Amino acid sequence: MINLPRGTQDILPGESEKWQFIEQKFIELCHTYNYKEVRTPIFEHTELFQRGVGDTTDIVQREMYTFEDRGGRSITLRPEGTASVTRAFVQHKLHGSANQPQKLFYIGPMFRYERPQQGRMRQFVQFGVEALGSSDPAIDAEVISLAMSFYRSLGLKSLRLVLNSLGDQESRQKHRTALINHFKPYQAELCSDCQLRLEQNPLRVLDCKKDRDHIAMQNAPKILDYLNEESAQYFEQVKQYLAVMGVDYVVDPNLVRGLDYYNHTAFEIMSDAEGFGAITTLTGGGRYNGLVEDLGGPSTPGIGFAFSAERLLMALAAEGIDLPIDQALDCYLIAIGKDAERKSVELTHQLRSEGVQADKDYLSRKMKGQLKAADRQKAKFVIILGDQELEQEAAIIKNMGTGAQEVVKFDQLIRYIKQSL
Ligand code: HAM
């Protein structure tokens, strides 16, 4: 037997309906907010993520599925969606479109070579949005509220929106210098990753799991104290717009995010539900005003978020929320005898042509077995055909909900079922 690779999963019937439900809900909500779908390839040139996500991130340094294709090109299975969407934005010159900002959403599998655990997969499905072309703080609030509305619409309650600002280039530079000065005396005591991070990307030291309890972490310089006037004002306005929409948040000056492209607004939505597990982040997102330019386009602001379906479904389970999924089958046809069998094929086909969900027996089961099968499929109606019924050009229709039974002529059958459903 060959099993699936570690960190992946099969989504079987019974479970796949939940996926379809959340996908459909997300698409509907994106349309309500006027976001349009974009679909990009599952693999890209490796360089896209090196430049887009950042050379010093965990993702690029050790989590990418990178391989050489037969043409000798370095290819990577996408670890996230923002770099790809931005690449498409630049490549197709969407910045030249009359529709600005470009408000895009996507749903698709992403790949990261991580240590698998509950809520951390090697293949996972991200739902995300990206709004490119506006630096109005109202769009930051819009993007955040879209995520929150989506979770609320599914019934999630134990949510915490955590907000921070990473400031603009100037603010970040000042903070960077302060971080280096602060951590330098402790450099030898930090983990080997952080020793490197201190040189390359000191902000990421704040996010280190190993050094979390180091004494130097406690009073490390906070980015919010280094925001220049403009950045501070921007952050203030984002918070005001969130208040206007009634979206609650907490500010956490230690929220830094794991990807390099962020500036200004950074946010995560966490689940506080008991039993959700060690990983509490449901959604991560933020502003990335330099990314379009880094990928060869004109200077264009952008903001977005992504969450995985896997973590969302975990959160729903942790809060005991059952999605309203109708597993029932409209009708199941039962036939006894060769002629009835032939007629049931014809009727099943006719019902389906009329948009009625129908199924029948294909295992030549006895009457009792077919009834059992109809029951297992949660059939709303059972249509029974025997020799006697055939002679009368009719079938017995049993309403499985009420138990009521009626003989209905073949030429009335479809109308009868459609009216009863
Ligand atoms: P991220 O924080 O790396 O950001 O991932 C966003 C979300 O993807 C996480 O909050 C989590 O729900 C899900 N996720 C990440 N890794 C895994 C995994 N191994 N297994 C299951 N779920 C996972 C980004 O990817 C950015 N592109 C988000 C963004 C969009 N920022 C701006 N626009």
CSV table of C-alpha atoms and ligand atoms in Angstrom, one decimal:
chain,number,residue,atom,x,y,z
A,1,MET,CA,0.0,0.0,0.0
A,2,ILE,CA,1.2,3.5,-0.8
A,3,ASN,CA,0.1,6.2,1.6
A,4,LEU,CA,-0.1,9.9,1.0
A,5,PRO,CA,3.0,12.0,1.8
A,6,ARG,CA,3.5,13.4,5.3
A,7,GLY,CA,1.7,16.7,5.8
A,8,THR,CA,-0.9,16.2,3.1
A,9,GLN,CA,-4.5,14.9,3.4
A,10,ASP,CA,-7.2,13.4,1.4
A,11,ILE,CA,-10.6,15.1,1.7
A,12,LEU,CA,-13.2,12.5,1.4
A,13,PRO,CA,-17.0,12.7,0.8
A,14,GLY,CA,-18.6,13.8,4.1
A,15,GLU,CA,-15.7,16.3,4.6
A,16,SER,CA,-15.4,17.7,1.0
A,17,GLU,CA,-18.9,19.2,1.3
A,18,LYS,CA,-17.6,21.4,4.1
A,19,TRP,CA,-14.8,22.6,1.8
A,20,GLN,CA,-17.3,23.4,-0.9
A,21,PHE,CA,-19.4,25.3,1.5
A,22,ILE,CA,-16.7,27.5,2.8
A,23,GLU,CA,-15.4,28.1,-0.7
A,24,GLN,CA,-18.8,29.1,-1.9
A,25,LYS,CA,-19.3,31.4,1.1
A,26,PHE,CA,-16.0,33.0,0.6
A,27,ILE,CA,-16.6,33.7,-3.1
A,28,GLU,CA,-20.0,35.2,-2.3
A,29,LEU,CA,-18.5,37.5,0.4
A,30,CYS,CA,-15.7,38.5,-1.9
A,31,HIS,CA,-18.2,39.5,-4.5
A,32,THR,CA,-20.2,41.5,-1.9
A,33,TYR,CA,-17.0,43.4,-1.3
A,34,ASN,CA,-16.3,43.6,-5.1
A,35,TYR,CA,-13.2,41.4,-5.1
A,36,LYS,CA,-12.7,39.4,-8.3
A,37,GLU,CA,-11.0,36.0,-8.6
A,38,VAL,CA,-7.5,35.6,-9.9
A,39,ARG,CA,-6.0,32.1,-10.6
A,40,THR,CA,-2.2,31.8,-10.9
A,41,PRO,CA,0.0,28.7,-11.5
A,42,ILE,CA,0.8,26.4,-8.6
A,43,PHE,CA,4.5,26.6,-9.6
A,44,GLU,CA,6.6,29.7,-10.4
A,45,HIS,CA,10.2,30.6,-11.0
A,46,THR,CA,12.0,30.2,-7.7
A,47,GLU,CA,13.4,33.7,-8.0
A,48,LEU,CA,9.9,35.1,-7.5
A,49,PHE,CA,9.7,33.9,-3.9
A,50,GLN,CA,13.3,34.8,-3.2
A,51,ARG,CA,12.6,38.3,-4.2
A,52,GLY,CA,9.0,38.5,-3.2
A,53,VAL,CA,8.8,36.7,0.1
A,54,GLY,CA,12.4,37.5,1.0
A,55,ASP,CA,15.7,35.6,1.2
A,56,THR,CA,16.0,35.7,4.9
A,57,THR,CA,12.6,34.3,5.7
A,58,ASP,CA,12.1,30.8,7.1
A,59,ILE,CA,9.9,30.1,4.0
A,60,VAL,CA,12.6,30.8,1.5
A,61,GLN,CA,15.5,29.4,3.6
A,62,ARG,CA,14.1,26.0,4.5
A,63,GLU,CA,10.5,25.5,3.6
A,64,MET,CA,10.2,25.7,-0.2
A,65,TYR,CA,9.6,22.8,-2.5
A,66,THR,CA,12.2,23.7,-5.1
A,67,PHE,CA,13.3,21.6,-8.0
A,68,GLU,CA,15.0,21.8,-11.3
A,69,ASP,CA,12.7,21.0,-14.2
A,70,ARG,CA,13.8,19.1,-17.3
A,71,GLY,CA,14.7,22.3,-19.0
A,72,GLY,CA,17.1,23.2,-16.1
A,73,ARG,CA,15.0,26.0,-14.7
A,74,SER,CA,14.6,26.3,-10.9
A,75,ILE,CA,11.0,25.9,-10.1
A,76,THR,CA,9.2,26.3,-6.8
A,77,LEU,CA,5.7,25.1,-5.7
A,78,ARG,CA,4.2,28.3,-4.4
A,79,PRO,CA,4.4,28.7,-0.6
A,80,GLU,CA,1.9,31.6,-0.5
A,81,GLY,CA,-0.2,33.6,-2.9
A,82,THR,CA,0.9,37.3,-2.6
A,83,ALA,CA,4.0,37.1,-4.6
A,84,SER,CA,2.2,35.2,-7.4
A,85,VAL,CA,-0.7,37.7,-7.5
A,86,THR,CA,1.7,40.6,-7.5
A,87,ARG,CA,3.7,39.0,-10.3
A,88,ALA,CA,0.5,38.6,-12.4
A,89,PHE,CA,-0.5,42.2,-11.6
A,90,VAL,CA,2.9,43.4,-13.0
A,91,GLN,CA,3.0,41.0,-15.9
A,92,HIS,CA,-0.5,41.8,-17.2
A,93,LYS,CA,-0.1,45.5,-16.4
A,94,LEU,CA,-3.2,45.6,-14.2
A,95,HIS,CA,-1.8,48.9,-12.9
A,96,GLY,CA,-2.8,50.3,-16.3
A,97,SER,CA,-6.4,49.2,-16.0
A,98,ALA,CA,-9.0,51.8,-15.5
A,99,ASN,CA,-10.3,49.8,-12.5
A,100,GLN,CA,-8.3,50.9,-9.5
A,101,PRO,CA,-7.6,49.7,-7.0
A,102,GLN,CA,-7.5,46.1,-8.3
A,103,LYS,CA,-9.3,44.0,-5.7
A,104,LEU,CA,-8.5,40.4,-6.2
A,105,PHE,CA,-9.1,37.1,-4.3
A,106,TYR,CA,-7.8,33.5,-4.7
A,107,ILE,CA,-8.3,30.1,-3.4
A,108,GLY,CA,-5.7,27.4,-3.9
A,109,PRO,CA,-3.2,25.0,-2.5
A,110,MET,CA,0.2,26.2,-1.2
A,111,PHE,CA,3.2,24.2,-0.2
A,112,ARG,CA,5.7,24.5,2.6
A,113,TYR,CA,8.1,21.9,3.9
A,114,GLU,CA,7.3,22.4,7.6
A,115,ARG,CA,7.2,20.0,10.5
A,116,PRO,CA,3.6,18.7,10.2
A,117,GLN,CA,1.4,19.0,13.2
A,118,GLN,CA,-2.2,19.9,13.9
A,119,GLY,CA,-3.0,22.9,11.7
A,120,ARG,CA,0.4,22.9,10.0
A,121,MET,CA,0.4,21.0,6.7
A,122,ARG,CA,2.9,20.7,3.9
A,123,GLN,CA,0.1,21.2,1.4
A,124,PHE,CA,-2.7,23.5,2.6
A,125,VAL,CA,-5.3,25.6,0.9
A,126,GLN,CA,-5.2,29.3,1.3
A,127,PHE,CA,-8.1,31.7,0.8
A,128,GLY,CA,-6.7,35.2,0.3
A,129,VAL,CA,-7.4,38.7,-1.0
A,130,GLU,CA,-5.1,41.3,-2.3
A,131,ALA,CA,-6.0,45.0,-3.0
A,132,LEU,CA,-3.4,46.7,-5.2
A,133,GLY,CA,-3.3,50.3,-6.1
A,134,SER,CA,-4.6,52.2,-3.1
A,135,SER,CA,-2.9,53.6,0.0
A,136,ASP,CA,-6.2,54.8,1.6
A,137,PRO,CA,-6.2,53.5,5.2
A,138,ALA,CA,-9.9,52.7,4.6
A,139,ILE,CA,-8.9,49.8,2.3
A,140,ASP,CA,-6.8,48.4,5.1
A,141,ALA,CA,-9.9,48.4,7.3
A,142,GLU,CA,-11.9,46.9,4.4
A,143,VAL,CA,-9.6,44.0,3.9
A,144,ILE,CA,-9.5,43.3,7.7
A,145,SER,CA,-13.2,43.6,8.0
A,146,LEU,CA,-13.7,41.2,5.1
A,147,ALA,CA,-11.8,38.5,6.9
A,148,MET,CA,-13.6,39.2,10.2
A,149,SER,CA,-17.0,39.2,8.4
A,150,PHE,CA,-16.3,35.9,6.8
A,151,TYR,CA,-15.5,34.2,10.1
A,152,ARG,CA,-18.5,35.8,11.8
A,153,SER,CA,-20.8,34.7,9.0
A,154,LEU,CA,-19.7,31.1,9.7
A,155,GLY,CA,-20.6,31.5,13.3
A,156,LEU,CA,-17.1,31.8,14.9
A,157,LYS,CA,-17.1,33.8,18.1
A,158,SER,CA,-13.7,33.3,19.9
A,159,LEU,CA,-11.8,35.6,17.6
A,160,ARG,CA,-9.1,38.1,18.4
A,161,LEU,CA,-7.9,40.6,15.8
A,162,VAL,CA,-4.3,41.6,16.6
A,163,LEU,CA,-3.0,44.7,14.9
A,164,ASN,CA,0.4,46.4,14.6
A,165,SER,CA,2.1,48.9,12.3
A,166,LEU,CA,5.5,48.2,10.9
A,167,GLY,CA,5.8,51.8,9.7
A,168,ASP,CA,7.3,53.0,6.4
A,169,GLN,CA,10.9,52.6,5.2
A,170,GLU,CA,12.2,55.5,7.4
A,171,SER,CA,10.5,54.3,10.6
A,172,ARG,CA,11.7,50.7,10.0
A,173,GLN,CA,15.2,51.8,9.4
A,174,LYS,CA,15.3,53.7,12.7
A,175,HIS,CA,13.8,50.7,14.5
A,176,ARG,CA,16.3,48.4,12.8
A,177,THR,CA,19.2,50.4,14.1
A,178,ALA,CA,17.7,50.4,17.6
A,179,LEU,CA,17.2,46.7,17.5
A,180,ILE,CA,20.7,46.0,16.4
A,181,ASN,CA,22.1,48.3,19.2
A,182,HIS,CA,19.8,46.6,21.7
A,183,PHE,CA,20.6,43.0,20.8
A,184,LYS,CA,24.3,43.3,19.9
A,185,PRO,CA,25.6,42.9,23.5
A,186,TYR,CA,23.6,39.6,23.7
A,187,GLN,CA,24.4,38.3,20.2
A,188,ALA,CA,26.5,35.4,21.4
A,189,GLU,CA,23.6,34.2,23.7
A,190,LEU,CA,21.0,34.1,21.0
A,191,CYS,CA,20.2,31.1,18.8
A,192,SER,CA,22.3,30.6,15.7
A,193,ASP,CA,19.4,31.8,13.5
A,194,CYS,CA,19.0,35.0,15.5
A,195,GLN,CA,22.7,35.7,15.3
A,196,LEU,CA,22.3,35.7,11.6
A,197,ARG,CA,18.9,37.5,11.7
A,198,LEU,CA,20.6,40.3,13.7
A,199,GLU,CA,22.8,41.0,10.7
A,200,GLN,CA,20.2,40.5,8.0
A,201,ASN,CA,16.7,41.2,9.4
A,202,PRO,CA,16.7,42.1,13.1
A,203,LEU,CA,12.9,42.5,13.1
A,204,ARG,CA,12.6,38.7,12.8
A,205,VAL,CA,14.5,38.2,16.1
A,206,LEU,CA,11.4,39.4,17.8
A,207,ASP,CA,9.5,36.5,16.3
A,208,CYS,CA,12.0,33.8,17.3
A,209,LYS,CA,10.4,30.9,19.1
A,210,LYS,CA,13.7,29.7,20.7
A,211,ASP,CA,14.8,33.1,22.1
A,212,ARG,CA,11.3,34.1,23.2
A,213,ASP,CA,12.2,34.0,26.9
A,214,HIS,CA,15.6,35.6,26.6
A,215,ILE,CA,15.9,38.6,28.9
A,216,ALA,CA,16.8,40.9,26.0
A,217,MET,CA,13.3,40.3,24.5
A,218,GLN,CA,11.5,41.9,27.4
A,219,ASN,CA,12.6,45.5,26.8
A,220,ALA,CA,13.4,45.3,23.1
A,221,PRO,CA,12.7,48.5,21.2
A,222,LYS,CA,9.1,48.5,19.9
A,223,ILE,CA,8.3,49.6,16.4
A,224,LEU,CA,5.4,51.7,17.5
A,225,ASP,CA,7.9,54.0,19.4
A,226,TYR,CA,9.8,54.5,16.1
A,227,LEU,CA,6.9,55.4,13.8
A,228,ASN,CA,7.4,58.8,12.1
A,229,GLU,CA,4.5,61.2,12.0
A,230,GLU,CA,3.1,60.0,8.7
A,231,SER,CA,3.2,56.3,9.7
A,232,ALA,CA,1.7,57.0,13.1
A,233,GLN,CA,-1.1,59.0,11.4
A,234,TYR,CA,-1.7,56.2,8.9
A,235,PHE,CA,-2.0,53.6,11.7
A,236,GLU,CA,-4.4,56.0,13.6
A,237,GLN,CA,-6.7,56.2,10.6
A,238,VAL,CA,-6.8,52.4,10.1
A,239,LYS,CA,-7.9,52.1,13.7
A,240,GLN,CA,-10.5,54.8,13.3
A,241,TYR,CA,-12.0,53.1,10.2
A,242,LEU,CA,-12.1,49.8,12.1
A,243,ALA,CA,-14.0,51.5,14.9
A,244,VAL,CA,-16.4,53.0,12.3
A,245,MET,CA,-17.2,49.4,11.1
A,246,GLY,CA,-17.4,48.1,14.7
A,247,VAL,CA,-14.5,45.8,14.3
A,248,ASP,CA,-12.7,45.2,17.7
A,249,TYR,CA,-9.0,44.8,17.8
A,250,VAL,CA,-6.0,44.7,20.2
A,251,VAL,CA,-2.7,46.4,19.3
A,252,ASP,CA,0.3,44.1,19.8
A,253,PRO,CA,3.6,45.9,19.1
A,254,ASN,CA,5.4,42.6,18.9
A,255,LEU,CA,3.4,41.3,15.9
A,256,VAL,CA,6.0,41.2,13.1
A,257,ARG,CA,4.8,38.6,10.6
A,258,GLY,CA,7.1,36.1,9.0
A,259,LEU,CA,7.4,37.5,5.5
A,260,ASP,CA,9.7,40.4,4.4
A,261,TYR,CA,7.4,42.4,2.2
A,262,TYR,CA,5.3,44.0,5.0
A,263,ASN,CA,5.2,47.7,6.0
A,264,HIS,CA,2.6,49.8,7.8
A,265,THR,CA,-0.5,47.7,8.8
A,266,ALA,CA,0.2,44.1,9.9
A,267,PHE,CA,-2.5,41.9,11.4
A,268,GLU,CA,-3.4,38.4,12.5
A,269,ILE,CA,-6.7,36.9,13.5
A,270,MET,CA,-6.3,34.4,16.3
A,271,SER,CA,-8.7,31.8,17.7
A,272,ASP,CA,-9.1,31.8,21.4
A,273,ALA,CA,-11.4,28.7,21.3
A,274,GLU,CA,-10.5,26.1,23.8
A,275,GLY,CA,-9.1,23.0,22.1
A,276,PHE,CA,-8.0,24.9,19.0
A,277,GLY,CA,-4.5,23.8,19.7
A,278,ALA,CA,-1.0,25.3,20.0
A,279,ILE,CA,-1.1,27.3,16.8
A,280,THR,CA,-3.7,30.0,17.3
A,281,THR,CA,-3.3,32.1,14.2
A,282,LEU,CA,-6.1,31.7,11.7
A,283,THR,CA,-5.3,34.6,9.3
A,284,GLY,CA,-2.2,36.7,8.6
A,285,GLY,CA,-2.0,39.8,6.5
A,286,GLY,CA,-0.8,43.3,6.0
A,287,ARG,CA,0.4,46.0,3.8
A,288,TYR,CA,3.2,45.6,1.3
A,289,ASN,CA,3.8,48.9,-0.5
A,290,GLY,CA,7.2,48.0,-2.1
A,291,LEU,CA,6.4,44.6,-3.5
A,292,VAL,CA,5.1,45.6,-6.9
A,293,GLU,CA,8.2,47.7,-7.5
A,294,ASP,CA,10.4,44.9,-6.2
A,295,LEU,CA,8.9,42.7,-8.8
A,296,GLY,CA,9.5,45.1,-11.7
A,297,GLY,CA,6.3,47.1,-11.7
A,298,PRO,CA,5.6,50.8,-11.0
A,299,SER,CA,5.5,51.9,-7.4
A,300,THR,CA,2.1,50.6,-6.2
A,301,PRO,CA,0.7,50.1,-2.7
A,302,GLY,CA,-0.9,46.8,-1.8
A,303,ILE,CA,-2.6,45.1,1.2
A,304,GLY,CA,-4.1,41.6,1.7
A,305,PHE,CA,-4.5,38.6,3.9
A,306,ALA,CA,-4.6,34.8,3.7
A,307,PHE,CA,-5.9,32.0,5.8
A,308,SER,CA,-6.0,28.3,5.4
A,309,ALA,CA,-9.1,26.2,5.1
A,310,GLU,CA,-7.5,23.7,7.3
A,311,ARG,CA,-7.2,26.1,10.3
A,312,LEU,CA,-10.6,27.5,9.6
A,313,LEU,CA,-12.2,24.0,9.8
A,314,MET,CA,-10.2,23.3,13.0
A,315,ALA,CA,-11.6,26.5,14.5
A,316,LEU,CA,-15.1,25.6,13.5
A,317,ALA,CA,-14.7,22.2,15.1
A,318,ALA,CA,-13.2,23.7,18.3
A,319,GLU,CA,-16.3,26.0,18.6
A,320,GLY,CA,-18.6,23.1,17.9
A,321,ILE,CA,-20.1,24.7,14.8
A,322,ASP,CA,-21.8,22.4,12.3
A,323,LEU,CA,-22.0,23.9,8.9
A,324,PRO,CA,-25.5,23.7,7.4
A,325,ILE,CA,-24.8,21.1,4.8
A,326,ASP,CA,-27.6,19.2,3.2
A,327,GLN,CA,-26.4,15.6,2.8
A,328,ALA,CA,-29.8,14.3,1.7
A,329,LEU,CA,-30.5,12.9,-1.8
A,330,ASP,CA,-33.7,14.0,-3.5
A,331,CYS,CA,-34.8,10.6,-4.7
A,332,TYR,CA,-33.7,7.0,-5.0
A,333,LEU,CA,-35.2,4.6,-7.4
A,334,ILE,CA,-35.9,1.0,-6.5
A,335,ALA,CA,-36.7,-1.6,-9.2
A,336,ILE,CA,-37.7,-5.2,-8.8
A,337,GLY,CA,-37.5,-7.3,-12.0
A,338,LYS,CA,-35.9,-6.9,-15.4
A,339,ASP,CA,-38.5,-4.6,-17.0
A,340,ALA,CA,-38.7,-2.4,-14.0
A,341,GLU,CA,-34.9,-2.2,-13.9
A,342,ARG,CA,-34.9,-0.9,-17.5
A,343,LYS,CA,-37.7,1.6,-16.7
A,344,SER,CA,-35.8,2.8,-13.6
A,345,VAL,CA,-32.8,3.7,-15.8
A,346,GLU,CA,-35.0,5.7,-18.1
A,347,LEU,CA,-36.8,7.5,-15.2
A,348,THR,CA,-33.5,8.2,-13.3
A,349,HIS,CA,-32.2,9.8,-16.5
A,350,GLN,CA,-35.3,11.9,-17.0
A,351,LEU,CA,-35.3,13.1,-13.4
A,352,ARG,CA,-31.7,14.2,-13.7
A,353,SER,CA,-32.4,15.9,-17.0
A,354,GLU,CA,-35.0,18.0,-15.1
A,355,GLY,CA,-32.4,18.9,-12.5
A,356,VAL,CA,-33.8,16.5,-9.8
A,357,GLN,CA,-31.0,14.8,-7.9
A,358,ALA,CA,-31.6,11.0,-8.4
A,359,ASP,CA,-29.8,7.7,-7.9
A,360,LYS,CA,-30.6,4.1,-8.2
A,361,ASP,CA,-29.3,0.6,-7.3
A,362,TYR,CA,-26.5,-0.8,-9.3
A,363,LEU,CA,-25.8,-3.9,-7.3
A,364,SER,CA,-29.0,-5.9,-8.1
A,365,ARG,CA,-29.9,-5.8,-4.5
A,366,LYS,CA,-33.2,-7.2,-3.2
A,367,MET,CA,-36.0,-4.9,-2.3
A,368,LYS,CA,-34.9,-4.7,1.3
A,369,GLY,CA,-31.3,-4.0,0.4
A,370,GLN,CA,-32.3,-1.2,-2.0
A,371,LEU,CA,-34.5,0.3,0.7
A,372,LYS,CA,-31.6,0.2,3.1
A,373,ALA,CA,-29.4,1.9,0.4
A,374,ALA,CA,-32.0,4.6,0.0
A,375,ASP,CA,-32.0,5.2,3.7
A,376,ARG,CA,-28.2,5.4,3.9
A,377,GLN,CA,-28.3,8.0,1.2
A,378,LYS,CA,-30.9,9.9,3.2
A,379,ALA,CA,-33.2,9.9,0.3
A,380,LYS,CA,-36.2,12.3,0.6
A,381,PHE,CA,-38.3,10.2,-1.7
A,382,VAL,CA,-38.1,6.6,-2.8
A,383,ILE,CA,-39.6,5.6,-6.1
A,384,ILE,CA,-40.6,2.0,-6.3
A,385,LEU,CA,-41.1,0.1,-9.5
A,386,GLY,CA,-42.4,-3.5,-9.8
A,387,ASP,CA,-44.2,-5.5,-12.4
A,388,GLN,CA,-47.6,-4.5,-11.1
A,389,GLU,CA,-46.7,-0.8,-11.2
A,390,LEU,CA,-45.3,-1.2,-14.7
A,391,GLU,CA,-48.6,-2.6,-16.0
A,392,GLN,CA,-50.3,0.5,-14.6
A,393,GLU,CA,-47.7,2.8,-16.1
A,394,ALA,CA,-47.1,4.1,-12.6
A,395,ALA,CA,-44.7,4.0,-9.6
A,396,ILE,CA,-45.1,4.0,-5.9
A,397,ILE,CA,-43.6,7.2,-4.4
A,398,LYS,CA,-42.8,7.1,-0.7
A,399,ASN,CA,-42.1,10.2,1.2
A,400,MET,CA,-39.3,9.1,3.6
A,401,GLY,CA,-40.0,12.0,5.9
A,402,THR,CA,-43.6,11.4,6.6
A,403,GLY,CA,-43.9,7.7,5.5
A,404,ALA,CA,-46.8,8.7,3.2
A,405,GLN,CA,-47.1,6.6,0.0
A,406,GLU,CA,-48.8,7.3,-3.3
A,407,VAL,CA,-49.1,5.7,-6.7
A,408,VAL,CA,-48.2,8.2,-9.4
A,409,LYS,CA,-48.5,7.8,-13.2
A,410,PHE,CA,-45.2,8.0,-15.1
A,411,ASP,CA,-46.3,11.0,-17.0
A,412,GLN,CA,-47.0,12.8,-13.8
A,413,LEU,CA,-44.0,11.6,-11.9
A,414,ILE,CA,-41.5,14.4,-12.5
A,415,ARG,CA,-44.0,17.1,-11.9
A,416,TYR,CA,-45.1,15.3,-8.7
A,417,ILE,CA,-41.5,15.0,-7.4
A,418,LYS,CA,-40.6,18.6,-8.3
A,419,GLN,CA,-43.6,19.9,-6.5
A,420,SER,CA,-43.1,17.8,-3.4
A,421,LEU,CA,-39.4,18.7,-3.0
B,1,HAM,P1,1.3,33.6,6.3
B,1,HAM,O1,1.1,34.2,7.7
B,1,HAM,O2,2.5,32.9,6.0
B,1,HAM,O3,1.0,34.8,5.3
B,1,HAM,O4,0.1,32.6,6.1
B,1,HAM,C1,-1.3,33.0,6.2
B,1,HAM,C2,-2.1,31.9,6.7
B,1,HAM,O5,-2.0,30.7,6.0
B,1,HAM,C3,-1.8,31.5,8.1
B,1,HAM,O6,-2.4,32.3,9.0
B,1,HAM,C4,-2.5,30.1,8.2
B,1,HAM,O7,-3.9,30.2,8.3
B,1,HAM,C5,-2.2,29.6,6.8
B,1,HAM,N1,-1.0,28.7,6.8
B,1,HAM,C6,0.3,29.1,6.6
B,1,HAM,N2,1.1,28.0,6.7
B,1,HAM,C7,0.3,26.9,6.9
B,1,HAM,C8,0.5,25.5,7.0
B,1,HAM,N3,1.8,25.0,7.0
B,1,HAM,N4,-0.5,24.7,7.2
B,1,HAM,C9,-1.8,25.2,7.3
B,1,HAM,N5,-2.0,26.5,7.2
B,1,HAM,C10,-1.0,27.4,7.0
B,1,HAM,C11,0.9,34.6,3.9
B,1,HAM,O8,1.0,33.6,3.4
B,1,HAM,C12,0.7,36.0,3.2
B,1,HAM,N6,0.8,35.7,1.8
B,1,HAM,C13,-0.6,36.6,3.6
B,1,HAM,C14,-0.9,37.9,2.9
B,1,HAM,C15,-1.6,38.1,1.9
B,1,HAM,N7,-0.3,39.0,3.2
B,1,HAM,C16,-0.7,39.9,2.4
B,1,HAM,N8,-1.5,39.4,1.5
